[in-house]
Amino acid sequence: AIESARERARERASERASERESERARETERVRARERASERGEKERAQESARKRECARERERLRARERARERARERARERASARERARERESERERASESARKRARVRERGGERVQWRESTQAGEERKNARKRERARERELVRVRERECARESARERGREREGVRERVRERVRERECARESARESARERVRARECARENVRERVRESERERECARERARERVRERECARESARESERKRESARESARERARERASERDRARE
């Protein structure tokens, strides 16, 4: 019985050692899982930072393109203004030439008697030439007006494109903000889940520790019971030995009595 009790005690000790080994393996696995979760969190935060940096770079590129378009519009306006000033100078020169011709004609009429040597055909040619000159002038004016209208249309188109680009930029910024908010919400959810898991793990760990303590207490009780049982068994053996000794003593006394008889 004592040997069986010792054998059971050894088996229970082996089971407890196996349980402790399994618990250490599970704890190692939990530590690795927490490390992997932390690494995933770090990776996700790095990805979020990269997305934010990419959004910032995209905004900067859009602003640079907008500034370039604005500079191009400014240069176009400057070129249009330069063309307009050139046309104004040309008109001024033409008006000055016309005034000079008028003054020359006035001086010619107010001076000595003019001798008209041109024939009727030459006068008609001059009149036709003046008509053609006026027609060319009107055509140049119309061409300038059409060019101004086209430039204004192009400017309005560029302005509308700039407005659309700014709208798209605001949409992208709002989308980036929403994505960042969603990612922050997911991160908070993951943090809360990790916190809850840690709490559950601590609860389970406390429960396991209490169970181990109870098992150790039961084991101590069983060991004490085994010790008491061993003590009782030893006492019974000693009592049996004493009884045998007394029996032998009685037998020897009986033999002596018979011998005396």
PDB file of C-alpha atoms in Angstrom:
ATOM      1  CA  ALA A   1       0.000   0.000   0.000  1.00  0.00           C
ATOM      2  CA  ILE A   2       2.845   2.377   0.868  1.00  0.00           C
ATOM      3  CA  GLU A   3       4.591   1.543  -2.404  1.00  0.00           C
ATOM      4  CA  SER A   4       1.305   2.098  -4.313  1.00  0.00           C
ATOM      5  CA  ALA A   5       0.857   5.444  -2.569  1.00  0.00           C
ATOM      6  CA  ARG A   6       4.409   6.405  -3.492  1.00  0.00           C
ATOM      7  CA  GLU A   7       3.797   5.328  -7.085  1.00  0.00           C
ATOM      8  CA  ARG A   8       0.617   7.398  -7.251  1.00  0.00           C
ATOM      9  CA  ALA A   9       2.502  10.355  -5.759  1.00  0.00           C
ATOM     10  CA  ARG A  10       5.213   9.979  -8.414  1.00  0.00           C
ATOM     11  CA  GLU A  11       2.578   9.806 -11.153  1.00  0.00           C
ATOM     12  CA  ARG A  12       0.873  12.912  -9.837  1.00  0.00           C
ATOM     13  CA  ALA A  13       4.235  14.698  -9.652  1.00  0.00           C
ATOM     14  CA  SER A  14       4.949  13.669 -13.250  1.00  0.00           C
ATOM     15  CA  GLU A  15       1.509  14.899 -14.308  1.00  0.00           C
ATOM     16  CA  ARG A  16       2.077  18.201 -12.520  1.00  0.00           C
ATOM     17  CA  ALA A  17       5.469  18.547 -14.224  1.00  0.00           C
ATOM     18  CA  SER A  18       3.842  17.866 -17.607  1.00  0.00           C
ATOM     19  CA  GLU A  19       1.117  20.374 -16.799  1.00  0.00           C
ATOM     20  CA  ARG A  20       3.709  22.970 -15.815  1.00  0.00           C
ATOM     21  CA  GLU A  21       5.618  22.289 -19.044  1.00  0.00           C
ATOM     22  CA  SER A  22       2.414  22.643 -21.080  1.00  0.00           C
ATOM     23  CA  GLU A  23       1.590  25.851 -19.216  1.00  0.00           C
ATOM     24  CA  ARG A  24       5.058  27.222 -19.962  1.00  0.00           C
ATOM     25  CA  ALA A  25       4.598  26.314 -23.649  1.00  0.00           C
ATOM     26  CA  ARG A  26       1.187  28.023 -23.693  1.00  0.00           C
ATOM     27  CA  GLU A  27       2.640  31.086 -21.975  1.00  0.00           C
ATOM     28  CA  THR A  28       5.457  31.207 -24.543  1.00  0.00           C
ATOM     29  CA  GLU A  29       2.876  30.960 -27.326  1.00  0.00           C
ATOM     30  CA  ARG A  30       0.832  33.754 -25.759  1.00  0.00           C
ATOM     31  CA  VAL A  31       3.945  35.924 -25.482  1.00  0.00           C
ATOM     32  CA  ARG A  32       4.727  35.240 -29.150  1.00  0.00           C
ATOM     33  CA  ALA A  33       1.120  36.052 -30.091  1.00  0.00           C
ATOM     34  CA  ARG A  34       1.323  39.337 -28.194  1.00  0.00           C
ATOM     35  CA  GLU A  35       4.630  40.103 -29.909  1.00  0.00           C
ATOM     36  CA  ARG A  36       3.099  39.319 -33.311  1.00  0.00           C
ATOM     37  CA  ALA A  37       0.100  41.559 -32.486  1.00  0.00           C
ATOM     38  CA  SER A  38       2.483  44.329 -31.429  1.00  0.00           C
ATOM     39  CA  GLU A  39       4.468  43.869 -34.658  1.00  0.00           C
ATOM     40  CA  ARG A  40       1.238  43.999 -36.677  1.00  0.00           C
ATOM     41  CA  GLY A  41       0.263  47.170 -34.836  1.00  0.00           C
ATOM     42  CA  GLU A  42       3.671  48.685 -35.560  1.00  0.00           C
ATOM     43  CA  LYS A  43       3.403  47.686 -39.213  1.00  0.00           C
ATOM     44  CA  GLU A  44      -0.102  49.134 -39.490  1.00  0.00           C
ATOM     45  CA  ARG A  45       1.020  52.357 -37.816  1.00  0.00           C
ATOM     46  CA  ALA A  46       3.964  52.533 -40.232  1.00  0.00           C
ATOM     47  CA  GLN A  47       1.573  51.994 -43.159  1.00  0.00           C
ATOM     48  CA  GLU A  48      -0.723  54.714 -41.800  1.00  0.00           C
ATOM     49  CA  SER A  49       2.223  57.094 -41.496  1.00  0.00           C
ATOM     50  CA  ALA A  50       3.261  56.218 -45.059  1.00  0.00           C
ATOM     51  CA  ARG A  51      -0.309  56.876 -46.275  1.00  0.00           C
ATOM     52  CA  LYS A  52      -0.329  60.224 -44.485  1.00  0.00           C
ATOM     53  CA  ARG A  53       3.029  61.139 -45.985  1.00  0.00           C
ATOM     54  CA  GLU A  54       1.777  60.111 -49.442  1.00  0.00           C
ATOM     55  CA  CYS A  55      -1.353  62.242 -48.973  1.00  0.00           C
ATOM     56  CA  ALA A  56       0.822  65.176 -47.922  1.00  0.00           C
ATOM     57  CA  ARG A  57       3.069  64.682 -50.953  1.00  0.00           C
ATOM     58  CA  GLU A  58       0.013  64.438 -53.215  1.00  0.00           C
ATOM     59  CA  ARG A  59      -1.375  67.675 -51.771  1.00  0.00           C
ATOM     60  CA  GLU A  60       1.987  69.342 -52.257  1.00  0.00           C
ATOM     61  CA  ARG A  61       2.126  68.125 -55.880  1.00  0.00           C
ATOM     62  CA  LEU A  62      -1.386  69.442 -56.506  1.00  0.00           C
ATOM     63  CA  ARG A  63      -0.492  72.779 -54.970  1.00  0.00           C
ATOM     64  CA  ALA A  64       2.666  72.904 -57.119  1.00  0.00           C
ATOM     65  CA  ARG A  65       0.590  72.131 -60.237  1.00  0.00           C
ATOM     66  CA  GLU A  66      -1.903  74.823 -59.229  1.00  0.00           C
ATOM     67  CA  ARG A  67       0.923  77.317 -58.747  1.00  0.00           C
ATOM     68  CA  ALA A  68       2.375  76.334 -62.154  1.00  0.00           C
ATOM     69  CA  ARG A  69      -1.042  76.790 -63.785  1.00  0.00           C
ATOM     70  CA  GLU A  70      -1.408  80.145 -62.069  1.00  0.00           C
ATOM     71  CA  ARG A  71       2.016  81.217 -63.327  1.00  0.00           C
ATOM     72  CA  ALA A  72       1.074  80.024 -66.839  1.00  0.00           C
ATOM     73  CA  ARG A  73      -2.174  82.019 -66.660  1.00  0.00           C
ATOM     74  CA  GLU A  74      -0.217  85.036 -65.453  1.00  0.00           C
ATOM     75  CA  ARG A  75       2.250  84.687 -68.341  1.00  0.00           C
ATOM     76  CA  ALA A  76      -0.672  84.309 -70.788  1.00  0.00           C
ATOM     77  CA  ARG A  77      -2.254  87.459 -69.377  1.00  0.00           C
ATOM     78  CA  GLU A  78       1.077  89.256 -69.682  1.00  0.00           C
ATOM     79  CA  ARG A  79       1.439  88.093 -73.291  1.00  0.00           C
ATOM     80  CA  ALA A  80      -2.125  89.191 -74.071  1.00  0.00           C
ATOM     81  CA  SER A  81      -1.405  92.558 -72.438  1.00  0.00           C
ATOM     82  CA  ALA A  82       1.823  92.847 -74.455  1.00  0.00           C
ATOM     83  CA  ARG A  83      -0.061  92.043 -77.663  1.00  0.00           C
ATOM     84  CA  GLU A  84      -2.721  94.564 -76.742  1.00  0.00           C
ATOM     85  CA  ARG A  85      -0.070  97.212 -76.062  1.00  0.00           C
ATOM     86  CA  ALA A  86       1.620  96.377 -79.383  1.00  0.00           C
ATOM     87  CA  ARG A  87      -1.749  96.763 -81.150  1.00  0.00           C
ATOM     88  CA  GLU A  88      -2.279 100.050 -79.363  1.00  0.00           C
ATOM     89  CA  ARG A  89       1.163 101.270 -80.441  1.00  0.00           C
ATOM     90  CA  GLU A  90       0.436 100.147 -84.014  1.00  0.00           C
ATOM     91  CA  SER A  91      -2.874 102.011 -83.929  1.00  0.00           C
ATOM     92  CA  GLU A  92      -1.093 105.063 -82.535  1.00  0.00           C
ATOM     93  CA  ARG A  93       1.453 104.902 -85.318  1.00  0.00           C
ATOM     94  CA  GLU A  94      -1.303 104.513 -87.923  1.00  0.00           C
ATOM     95  CA  ARG A  95      -3.221 107.453 -86.470  1.00  0.00           C
ATOM     96  CA  ALA A  96      -0.011 109.521 -86.449  1.00  0.00           C
ATOM     97  CA  SER A  97       0.661 108.598 -90.090  1.00  0.00           C
ATOM     98  CA  GLU A  98      -2.941 109.474 -91.018  1.00  0.00           C
ATOM     99  CA  SER A  99      -2.646 112.816 -89.207  1.00  0.00           C
ATOM    100  CA  ALA A 100       0.629 113.506 -91.007  1.00  0.00           C
ATOM    101  CA  ARG A 101      -1.010 112.689 -94.344  1.00  0.00           C
ATOM    102  CA  LYS A 102      -3.955 114.932 -93.498  1.00  0.00           C
ATOM    103  CA  ARG A 103      -1.649 117.781 -92.547  1.00  0.00           C
ATOM    104  CA  ALA A 104       0.301 117.255 -95.758  1.00  0.00           C
ATOM    105  CA  ARG A 105      -2.923 117.380 -97.750  1.00  0.00           C
ATOM    106  CA  VAL A 106      -4.032 120.504 -95.895  1.00  0.00           C
ATOM    107  CA  ARG A 107      -0.682 122.165 -96.574  1.00  0.00           C
ATOM    108  CA  GLU A 108      -0.880 121.047-100.159  1.00  0.00           C
ATOM    109  CA  ARG A 109      -4.393 122.499-100.559  1.00  0.00           C
ATOM    110  CA  GLY A 110      -3.547 125.691 -98.647  1.00  0.00           C
ATOM    111  CA  GLY A 111      -0.316 126.298-100.567  1.00  0.00           C
ATOM    112  CA  GLU A 112       0.199 126.923-104.169  1.00  0.00           C
ATOM    113  CA  ARG A 113      -2.280 125.750-106.704  1.00  0.00           C
ATOM    114  CA  VAL A 114      -2.165 122.059-107.002  1.00  0.00           C
ATOM    115  CA  GLN A 115      -1.612 120.599-110.389  1.00  0.00           C
ATOM    116  CA  TRP A 116      -3.553 117.412-110.667  1.00  0.00           C
ATOM    117  CA  ARG A 117      -1.584 115.231-112.954  1.00  0.00           C
ATOM    118  CA  GLU A 118      -3.093 111.925-111.941  1.00  0.00           C
ATOM    119  CA  SER A 119      -5.545 110.517-114.304  1.00  0.00           C
ATOM    120  CA  THR A 120      -9.006 109.350-113.347  1.00  0.00           C
ATOM    121  CA  GLN A 121      -7.814 105.777-113.319  1.00  0.00           C
ATOM    122  CA  ALA A 122      -5.028 106.581-110.832  1.00  0.00           C
ATOM    123  CA  GLY A 123      -7.514 108.354-108.562  1.00  0.00           C
ATOM    124  CA  GLU A 124      -9.811 105.340-108.712  1.00  0.00           C
ATOM    125  CA  GLU A 125      -6.881 103.049-107.872  1.00  0.00           C
ATOM    126  CA  ARG A 126      -6.022 105.192-104.866  1.00  0.00           C
ATOM    127  CA  LYS A 127      -9.638 105.108-103.716  1.00  0.00           C
ATOM    128  CA  ASN A 128      -9.733 101.315-104.128  1.00  0.00           C
ATOM    129  CA  ALA A 129      -6.440 101.039-102.263  1.00  0.00           C
ATOM    130  CA  ARG A 130      -7.898 103.095 -99.391  1.00  0.00           C
ATOM    131  CA  LYS A 131     -10.964 100.843 -99.363  1.00  0.00           C
ATOM    132  CA  ARG A 132      -8.767  97.757 -99.255  1.00  0.00           C
ATOM    133  CA  GLU A 133      -6.711  99.299 -96.458  1.00  0.00           C
ATOM    134  CA  ARG A 134      -9.846 100.034 -94.460  1.00  0.00           C
ATOM    135  CA  ALA A 135     -11.101  96.475 -95.129  1.00  0.00           C
ATOM    136  CA  ARG A 136      -7.759  95.064 -93.960  1.00  0.00           C
ATOM    137  CA  GLU A 137      -7.960  97.231 -90.873  1.00  0.00           C
ATOM    138  CA  ARG A 138     -11.479  96.005 -90.101  1.00  0.00           C
ATOM    139  CA  GLU A 139     -10.354  92.394 -90.659  1.00  0.00           C
ATOM    140  CA  LEU A 140      -7.405  92.922 -88.279  1.00  0.00           C
ATOM    141  CA  VAL A 141      -9.794  94.332 -85.702  1.00  0.00           C
ATOM    142  CA  ARG A 142     -12.082  91.310 -86.089  1.00  0.00           C
ATOM    143  CA  VAL A 143      -9.089  88.948 -85.863  1.00  0.00           C
ATOM    144  CA  ARG A 144      -7.941  90.683 -82.681  1.00  0.00           C
ATOM    145  CA  GLU A 145     -11.433  90.479 -81.255  1.00  0.00           C
ATOM    146  CA  ARG A 146     -11.677  86.768 -82.048  1.00  0.00           C
ATOM    147  CA  GLU A 147      -8.240  86.163 -80.521  1.00  0.00           C
ATOM    148  CA  CYS A 148      -9.284  88.047 -77.394  1.00  0.00           C
ATOM    149  CA  ALA A 149     -12.513  85.992 -77.241  1.00  0.00           C
ATOM    150  CA  ARG A 150     -10.575  82.724 -77.641  1.00  0.00           C
ATOM    151  CA  GLU A 151      -8.069  83.789 -74.986  1.00  0.00           C
ATOM    152  CA  SER A 152     -10.926  84.699 -72.645  1.00  0.00           C
ATOM    153  CA  ALA A 153     -12.572  81.317 -73.312  1.00  0.00           C
ATOM    154  CA  ARG A 154      -9.283  79.541 -72.647  1.00  0.00           C
ATOM    155  CA  GLU A 155      -8.820  81.530 -69.456  1.00  0.00           C
ATOM    156  CA  ARG A 156     -12.327  80.649 -68.301  1.00  0.00           C
ATOM    157  CA  GLY A 157     -11.658  76.974 -69.136  1.00  0.00           C
ATOM    158  CA  ARG A 158      -8.408  77.079 -67.129  1.00  0.00           C
ATOM    159  CA  GLU A 159     -10.234  78.707 -64.239  1.00  0.00           C
ATOM    160  CA  ARG A 160     -12.964  76.040 -64.343  1.00  0.00           C
ATOM    161  CA  GLU A 161     -10.306  73.317 -64.455  1.00  0.00           C
ATOM    162  CA  GLY A 162      -8.592  74.932 -61.476  1.00  0.00           C
ATOM    163  CA  VAL A 163     -11.897  74.954 -59.595  1.00  0.00           C
ATOM    164  CA  ARG A 164     -12.504  71.284 -60.469  1.00  0.00           C
ATOM    165  CA  GLU A 165      -8.957  70.406 -59.395  1.00  0.00           C
ATOM    166  CA  ARG A 166      -9.423  72.211 -56.098  1.00  0.00           C
ATOM    167  CA  VAL A 167     -12.697  70.321 -55.580  1.00  0.00           C
ATOM    168  CA  ARG A 168     -10.936  67.031 -56.328  1.00  0.00           C
ATOM    169  CA  GLU A 169      -8.160  68.010 -53.920  1.00  0.00           C
ATOM    170  CA  ARG A 170     -10.694  68.712 -51.169  1.00  0.00           C
ATOM    171  CA  VAL A 171     -12.400  65.367 -51.918  1.00  0.00           C
ATOM    172  CA  ARG A 172      -9.051  63.568 -51.670  1.00  0.00           C
ATOM    173  CA  GLU A 173      -8.242  65.366 -48.424  1.00  0.00           C
ATOM    174  CA  ARG A 174     -11.627  64.417 -46.969  1.00  0.00           C
ATOM    175  CA  GLU A 175     -11.094  60.805 -48.091  1.00  0.00           C
ATOM    176  CA  CYS A 176      -7.645  60.771 -46.474  1.00  0.00           C
ATOM    177  CA  ALA A 177      -9.134  62.226 -43.292  1.00  0.00           C
ATOM    178  CA  ARG A 178     -11.920  59.613 -43.305  1.00  0.00           C
ATOM    179  CA  GLU A 179      -9.394  56.828 -43.913  1.00  0.00           C
ATOM    180  CA  SER A 180      -7.231  58.128 -41.070  1.00  0.00           C
ATOM    181  CA  ALA A 181     -10.291  58.290 -38.807  1.00  0.00           C
ATOM    182  CA  ARG A 182     -11.276  54.744 -39.777  1.00  0.00           C
ATOM    183  CA  GLU A 183      -7.742  53.514 -39.177  1.00  0.00           C
ATOM    184  CA  SER A 184      -7.634  55.268 -35.794  1.00  0.00           C
ATOM    185  CA  ALA A 185     -10.985  53.690 -34.910  1.00  0.00           C
ATOM    186  CA  ARG A 186      -9.688  50.264 -35.938  1.00  0.00           C
ATOM    187  CA  GLU A 187      -6.553  50.856 -33.896  1.00  0.00           C
ATOM    188  CA  ARG A 188      -8.638  51.823 -30.868  1.00  0.00           C
ATOM    189  CA  VAL A 189     -10.797  48.709 -31.336  1.00  0.00           C
ATOM    190  CA  ARG A 190      -7.681  46.552 -31.554  1.00  0.00           C
ATOM    191  CA  ALA A 191      -6.249  48.226 -28.450  1.00  0.00           C
ATOM    192  CA  ARG A 192      -9.499  47.642 -26.539  1.00  0.00           C
ATOM    193  CA  GLU A 193      -9.590  44.019 -27.722  1.00  0.00           C
ATOM    194  CA  CYS A 194      -5.968  43.524 -26.644  1.00  0.00           C
ATOM    195  CA  ALA A 195      -6.775  45.081 -23.268  1.00  0.00           C
ATOM    196  CA  ARG A 196      -9.800  42.791 -22.855  1.00  0.00           C
ATOM    197  CA  GLU A 197      -7.720  39.796 -23.925  1.00  0.00           C
ATOM    198  CA  ASN A 198      -5.037  40.749 -21.410  1.00  0.00           C
ATOM    199  CA  VAL A 199      -7.680  41.028 -18.694  1.00  0.00           C
ATOM    200  CA  ARG A 200      -9.117  37.633 -19.660  1.00  0.00           C
ATOM    201  CA  GLU A 201      -5.620  36.182 -19.744  1.00  0.00           C
ATOM    202  CA  ARG A 202      -4.870  37.557 -16.285  1.00  0.00           C
ATOM    203  CA  VAL A 203      -8.171  36.122 -15.036  1.00  0.00           C
ATOM    204  CA  ARG A 204      -7.338  32.740 -16.559  1.00  0.00           C
ATOM    205  CA  GLU A 205      -3.835  32.928 -15.126  1.00  0.00           C
ATOM    206  CA  SER A 206      -5.224  33.725 -11.664  1.00  0.00           C
ATOM    207  CA  GLU A 207      -7.702  30.881 -12.006  1.00  0.00           C
ATOM    208  CA  ARG A 208      -4.918  28.497 -13.017  1.00  0.00           C
ATOM    209  CA  GLU A 209      -2.792  29.667 -10.117  1.00  0.00           C
ATOM    210  CA  ARG A 210      -5.694  29.152  -7.702  1.00  0.00           C
ATOM    211  CA  GLU A 211      -6.357  25.726  -9.204  1.00  0.00           C
ATOM    212  CA  CYS A 212      -2.682  24.839  -8.841  1.00  0.00           C
ATOM    213  CA  ALA A 213      -2.756  26.049  -5.253  1.00  0.00           C
ATOM    214  CA  ARG A 214      -5.841  23.948  -4.581  1.00  0.00           C
ATOM    215  CA  GLU A 215      -4.182  20.963  -6.264  1.00  0.00           C
ATOM    216  CA  ARG A 216      -1.065  21.447  -4.155  1.00  0.00           C
ATOM    217  CA  ALA A 217      -3.227  21.678  -1.042  1.00  0.00           C
ATOM    218  CA  ARG A 218      -5.049  18.464  -2.035  1.00  0.00           C
ATOM    219  CA  GLU A 219      -1.695  16.864  -2.763  1.00  0.00           C
ATOM    220  CA  ARG A 220      -0.413  17.849   0.661  1.00  0.00           C
ATOM    221  CA  VAL A 221      -3.597  16.446   2.216  1.00  0.00           C
ATOM    222  CA  ARG A 222      -3.113  13.195   0.281  1.00  0.00           C
ATOM    223  CA  GLU A 223       0.534  13.076   1.325  1.00  0.00           C
ATOM    224  CA  ARG A 224      -0.408  13.587   4.968  1.00  0.00           C
ATOM    225  CA  GLU A 225      -3.099  10.904   4.613  1.00  0.00           C
ATOM    226  CA  CYS A 226      -0.528   8.569   3.066  1.00  0.00           C
ATOM    227  CA  ALA A 227       1.864   9.358   5.924  1.00  0.00           C
ATOM    228  CA  ARG A 228      -0.850   8.661   8.484  1.00  0.00           C
ATOM    229  CA  GLU A 229      -1.766   5.454   6.643  1.00  0.00           C
ATOM    230  CA  SER A 230       1.896   4.454   6.614  1.00  0.00           C
ATOM    231  CA  ALA A 231       2.135   5.233  10.309  1.00  0.00           C
ATOM    232  CA  ARG A 232      -0.967   3.168  11.000  1.00  0.00           C
ATOM    233  CA  GLU A 233       0.414   0.331   8.876  1.00  0.00           C
ATOM    234  CA  SER A 234       3.697   0.467  10.790  1.00  0.00           C
ATOM    235  CA  GLU A 235       1.805   0.503  14.070  1.00  0.00           C
ATOM    236  CA  ARG A 236      -0.217  -2.524  12.954  1.00  0.00           C
ATOM    237  CA  LYS A 237       2.989  -4.339  11.977  1.00  0.00           C
ATOM    238  CA  ARG A 238       4.580  -3.497  15.324  1.00  0.00           C
ATOM    239  CA  GLU A 239       1.417  -4.610  17.127  1.00  0.00           C
ATOM    240  CA  SER A 240       1.445  -7.838  15.113  1.00  0.00           C
ATOM    241  CA  ALA A 241       5.103  -8.322  15.977  1.00  0.00           C
ATOM    242  CA  ARG A 242       4.383  -7.720  19.673  1.00  0.00           C
ATOM    243  CA  GLU A 243       1.441 -10.112  19.503  1.00  0.00           C
ATOM    244  CA  SER A 244       3.640 -12.745  17.878  1.00  0.00           C
ATOM    245  CA  ALA A 245       6.279 -12.173  20.555  1.00  0.00           C
ATOM    246  CA  ARG A 246       3.657 -12.553  23.293  1.00  0.00           C
ATOM    247  CA  GLU A 247       2.338 -15.677  21.593  1.00  0.00           C
ATOM    248  CA  ARG A 248       5.800 -17.166  21.459  1.00  0.00           C
ATOM    249  CA  ALA A 249       6.350 -16.198  25.089  1.00  0.00           C
ATOM    250  CA  ARG A 250       3.126 -17.960  26.102  1.00  0.00           C
ATOM    251  CA  GLU A 251       4.138 -20.978  24.090  1.00  0.00           C
ATOM    252  CA  ARG A 252       7.563 -21.074  25.780  1.00  0.00           C
ATOM    253  CA  ALA A 253       5.870 -20.648  29.213  1.00  0.00           C
ATOM    254  CA  SER A 254       3.488 -23.490  28.380  1.00  0.00           C
ATOM    255  CA  GLU A 255       6.419 -25.647  27.312  1.00  0.00           C
ATOM    256  CA  ARG A 256       8.230 -24.864  30.550  1.00  0.00           C
ATOM    257  CA  ASP A 257       5.103 -25.652  32.544  1.00  0.00           C
ATOM    258  CA  ARG A 258       4.764 -28.950  30.714  1.00  0.00           C
ATOM    259  CA  ALA A 259       8.431 -29.653  31.293  1.00  0.00           C
ATOM    260  CA  ARG A 260       8.098 -28.994  35.029  1.00  0.00           C
ATOM    261  CA  GLU A 261       4.957 -31.101  35.110  1.00  0.00           C
TER     262      GLU A 261
END
